[in-house]
Amino acid sequence: RAVMNTTRIKKSYLFIFCICLITLWFVFFYSNQKKTEYLDLTIVIPEFEHFDHNVVETINSIIPFYPDLKILVISSTVPYPYFKLPGYNSQFVIRKKDPRKAGYLSDPFYYINTKYMLVIPDGSRIDIGLNELLEKFKQQSKKVFVLPISTVLSSCNLMEVDLKKWTLKYFEKKKVESCDSFNRQVALLFERSAISNFSDPFLLPFFESFFIQAKVNGLKLHLENTVYISVGKILHTDSHLNSKHLQHVQTLKSNLYKNLGIKYSLNPNGIEAWHGCTKKTQRCFPTVIDVPEYLHEKRWTPPCCLDALRKTARHVFLIFEQANFKYWLEGGSLLGAARYSDIIPWDYDVDIGIFMDQIKEFPMLSKVWKGQRYIDHDGFVWERAEEGEFIRVQYSEMNHLHVDIYPFYERNNVMTKNTWMKNHRQDMEFPSHYVKNLEQLRFAGALAWVPNHYKEFLELKFGKNCIENPQYPFPEKLEHF
């Protein structure tokens, strides 16, 4: 019995000893976390590929040091294959709308109650204390800290965003001060309020979307040279997965440009990309009644549409030159030639004048004038317009950007025609001497024929100093914008 009692006492002491060790470990652990557990910070993983990710490992690398930090993982749809997130304070935010749920539940902002946000890419690891980083950020007046991952960045990009012209241009910059975007992986630290004016703060691909919207909103970026975050795993190393990832990114970029209204982009290597209409699609705007739709949106003609108009105009010029057929620029097209040597940046068609009595000398045009529709070998559509007595040349059967060709005839030394456009105040008769000896001006990338004394001719139609003083059509209809 004495032996049994001794054994029990030993077991009791061992149990108490174990309890003390556990208690001491908790005291030690939480005393070390004392400074971090109250960080006013949310960590966000804004995107990941469902088919190849490192989300669980990324979160597991954070939890031991910052167990109380909220971590949001944003996904367009419910992840498939589905997986659970580690930690009690980690959660998915699914951006896809669900009619069974309130709309705000798909908004990441609803779940961010902290003053600061740290956005990290999937597969990254936090190396040094966030306290130090956050204190450093608070002491600076910068709006956004850009944190390099693993290594100091050697180059970056300047960015030119012109939403009025629908364009985005990147230019490589060797020195990384005052950059607008970054080529390599980075993390971002900023106040929640800094992105409250973004049209959609979590558009994908996230980092390109962030840099574009930051530029538009005048948000300055500060590159922090100290490396706080490292790469835990390099993703998409398999050729098949990498191809799948790049294809997905391209799809996301197309959607991003569509959402932000970007129809032309130029990358740092000088490679152009078009994101608007083509010969095989409809043009970017509906039929114009008086003022083009895009002017009401405080934008000019989309660059893809201007490009299509230039190509159509040059094509018509070439056909006419080859047939030795006389023409001249009319209306706003002539005004654009005199002012810009190009189409007016907010114009939506090209206007040309011809001599009606010469149509019969040009067999193809004569057939079109009589009502025969003609599609030439380059896919341009020639037809007699339904709106009146003139010819229209469209960019393609699908894309109706066009050149209008107006036949004039002389009557009592005045050039007149049979169809007048009520919405074109400059559409009027004029003395015939202006088109007796034609001149040439640069227009839409070519030399085009224009009336002689074209400045005097334009002021007759548009008013004094019309070349020097640009004005939108029907400006009174745009006043409320």
PDB file of N, CA and C in Angstrom, residues 367-398:
ATOM      1  N   LYS A 367     -22.476  51.801-110.389  1.00  0.00           N
ATOM      2  CA  LYS A 367     -23.356  50.688-110.013  1.00  0.00           C
ATOM      3  C   LYS A 367     -23.867  50.871-108.578  1.00  0.00           C
ATOM      4  N   VAL A 368     -22.965  51.311-107.686  1.00  0.00           N
ATOM      5  CA  VAL A 368     -23.374  51.539-106.295  1.00  0.00           C
ATOM      6  C   VAL A 368     -24.406  52.660-106.234  1.00  0.00           C
ATOM      7  N   TRP A 369     -24.169  53.714-107.008  1.00  0.00           N
ATOM      8  CA  TRP A 369     -25.090  54.852-107.028  1.00  0.00           C
ATOM      9  C   TRP A 369     -26.486  54.433-107.483  1.00  0.00           C
ATOM     10  N   LYS A 370     -26.542  53.420-108.352  1.00  0.00           N
ATOM     11  CA  LYS A 370     -27.822  52.922-108.852  1.00  0.00           C
ATOM     12  C   LYS A 370     -28.467  51.905-107.903  1.00  0.00           C
ATOM     13  N   GLY A 371     -27.781  51.633-106.773  1.00  0.00           N
ATOM     14  CA  GLY A 371     -28.398  50.771-105.762  1.00  0.00           C
ATOM     15  C   GLY A 371     -27.790  49.401-105.612  1.00  0.00           C
ATOM     16  N   GLN A 372     -26.709  49.115-106.333  1.00  0.00           N
ATOM     17  CA  GLN A 372     -26.083  47.794-106.247  1.00  0.00           C
ATOM     18  C   GLN A 372     -25.038  47.780-105.125  1.00  0.00           C
ATOM     19  N   ARG A 373     -25.240  46.946-104.155  1.00  0.00           N
ATOM     20  CA  ARG A 373     -24.302  46.834-103.026  1.00  0.00           C
ATOM     21  C   ARG A 373     -23.043  46.099-103.482  1.00  0.00           C
ATOM     22  N   TYR A 374     -21.883  46.606-103.020  1.00  0.00           N
ATOM     23  CA  TYR A 374     -20.622  46.030-103.485  1.00  0.00           C
ATOM     24  C   TYR A 374     -19.676  45.847-102.303  1.00  0.00           C
ATOM     25  N   ILE A 375     -19.150  44.626-102.138  1.00  0.00           N
ATOM     26  CA  ILE A 375     -18.135  44.344-101.131  1.00  0.00           C
ATOM     27  C   ILE A 375     -16.826  44.113-101.873  1.00  0.00           C
ATOM     28  N   ASP A 376     -15.841  44.982-101.642  1.00  0.00           N
ATOM     29  CA  ASP A 376     -14.596  44.873-102.408  1.00  0.00           C
ATOM     30  C   ASP A 376     -13.677  43.790-101.826  1.00  0.00           C
ATOM     31  N   HIS A 377     -12.539  43.594-102.463  1.00  0.00           N
ATOM     32  CA  HIS A 377     -11.633  42.491-102.108  1.00  0.00           C
ATOM     33  C   HIS A 377     -11.028  42.651-100.712  1.00  0.00           C
ATOM     34  N   ASP A 378     -11.084  43.853-100.118  1.00  0.00           N
ATOM     35  CA  ASP A 378     -10.582  44.076 -98.758  1.00  0.00           C
ATOM     36  C   ASP A 378     -11.689  44.047 -97.713  1.00  0.00           C
ATOM     37  N   GLY A 379     -12.902  43.717 -98.121  1.00  0.00           N
ATOM     38  CA  GLY A 379     -14.005  43.569 -97.180  1.00  0.00           C
ATOM     39  C   GLY A 379     -14.760  44.845 -96.860  1.00  0.00           C
ATOM     40  N   PHE A 380     -14.424  45.956 -97.541  1.00  0.00           N
ATOM     41  CA  PHE A 380     -15.162  47.201 -97.327  1.00  0.00           C
ATOM     42  C   PHE A 380     -16.478  47.146 -98.109  1.00  0.00           C
ATOM     43  N   VAL A 381     -17.531  47.683 -97.512  1.00  0.00           N
ATOM     44  CA  VAL A 381     -18.874  47.591 -98.094  1.00  0.00           C
ATOM     45  C   VAL A 381     -19.268  48.944 -98.691  1.00  0.00           C
ATOM     46  N   TRP A 382     -19.543  48.966 -99.986  1.00  0.00           N
ATOM     47  CA  TRP A 382     -19.989  50.176-100.690  1.00  0.00           C
ATOM     48  C   TRP A 382     -21.481  50.037-100.966  1.00  0.00           C
ATOM     49  N   GLU A 383     -22.259  51.035-100.572  1.00  0.00           N
ATOM     50  CA  GLU A 383     -23.701  50.974-100.820  1.00  0.00           C
ATOM     51  C   GLU A 383     -24.294  52.373-100.838  1.00  0.00           C
ATOM     52  N   ARG A 384     -25.423  52.475-101.494  1.00  0.00           N
ATOM     53  CA  ARG A 384     -26.158  53.739-101.482  1.00  0.00           C
ATOM     54  C   ARG A 384     -26.883  53.842-100.147  1.00  0.00           C
ATOM     55  N   ALA A 385     -26.703  54.969 -99.466  1.00  0.00           N
ATOM     56  CA  ALA A 385     -27.263  55.125 -98.119  1.00  0.00           C
ATOM     57  C   ALA A 385     -28.784  55.157 -98.143  1.00  0.00           C
ATOM     58  N   GLU A 386     -29.383  54.616 -97.093  1.00  0.00           N
ATOM     59  CA  GLU A 386     -30.842  54.635 -96.966  1.00  0.00           C
ATOM     60  C   GLU A 386     -31.346  56.008 -96.561  1.00  0.00           C
ATOM     61  N   GLU A 387     -30.465  56.821 -95.940  1.00  0.00           N
ATOM     62  CA  GLU A 387     -30.895  58.116 -95.413  1.00  0.00           C
ATOM     63  C   GLU A 387     -31.040  59.197 -96.471  1.00  0.00           C
ATOM     64  N   GLY A 388     -30.529  58.963 -97.671  1.00  0.00           N
ATOM     65  CA  GLY A 388     -30.619  60.004 -98.679  1.00  0.00           C
ATOM     66  C   GLY A 388     -29.738  59.700 -99.872  1.00  0.00           C
ATOM     67  N   GLU A 389     -29.520  60.719-100.705  1.00  0.00           N
ATOM     68  CA  GLU A 389     -28.784  60.555-101.953  1.00  0.00           C
ATOM     69  C   GLU A 389     -27.283  60.747-101.724  1.00  0.00           C
ATOM     70  N   PHE A 390     -26.671  59.758-101.138  1.00  0.00           N
ATOM     71  CA  PHE A 390     -25.228  59.740-100.984  1.00  0.00           C
ATOM     72  C   PHE A 390     -24.771  58.291-100.840  1.00  0.00           C
ATOM     73  N   ILE A 391     -23.458  58.082-100.939  1.00  0.00           N
ATOM     74  CA  ILE A 391     -22.879  56.742-100.885  1.00  0.00           C
ATOM     75  C   ILE A 391     -22.148  56.566 -99.555  1.00  0.00           C
ATOM     76  N   ARG A 392     -22.263  55.383 -99.001  1.00  0.00           N
ATOM     77  CA  ARG A 392     -21.603  55.085 -97.727  1.00  0.00           C
ATOM     78  C   ARG A 392     -20.649  53.894 -97.916  1.00  0.00           C
ATOM     79  N   VAL A 393     -19.445  54.046 -97.407  1.00  0.00           N
ATOM     80  CA  VAL A 393     -18.463  52.957 -97.428  1.00  0.00           C
ATOM     81  C   VAL A 393     -18.206  52.533 -95.984  1.00  0.00           C
ATOM     82  N   GLN A 394     -18.582  51.296 -95.659  1.00  0.00           N
ATOM     83  CA  GLN A 394     -18.448  50.782 -94.295  1.00  0.00           C
ATOM     84  C   GLN A 394     -17.180  49.955 -94.138  1.00  0.00           C
ATOM     85  N   TYR A 395     -16.649  49.965 -92.935  1.00  0.00           N
ATOM     86  CA  TYR A 395     -15.420  49.233 -92.624  1.00  0.00           C
ATOM     87  C   TYR A 395     -15.574  47.744 -92.930  1.00  0.00           C
ATOM     88  N   SER A 396     -16.742  47.185 -92.637  1.00  0.00           N
ATOM     89  CA  SER A 396     -17.019  45.779 -92.954  1.00  0.00           C
ATOM     90  C   SER A 396     -18.524  45.546 -92.879  1.00  0.00           C
ATOM     91  N   GLU A 397     -18.953  44.350 -93.197  1.00  0.00           N
ATOM     92  CA  GLU A 397     -20.372  44.022 -93.087  1.00  0.00           C
ATOM     93  C   GLU A 397     -20.845  44.091 -91.639  1.00  0.00           C
ATOM     94  N   MET A 398     -19.966  43.744 -90.704  1.00  0.00           N
ATOM     95  CA  MET A 398     -20.330  43.744 -89.290  1.00  0.00           C
ATOM     96  C   MET A 398     -20.098  45.101 -88.636  1.00  0.00           C
TER      97      MET A 398
END
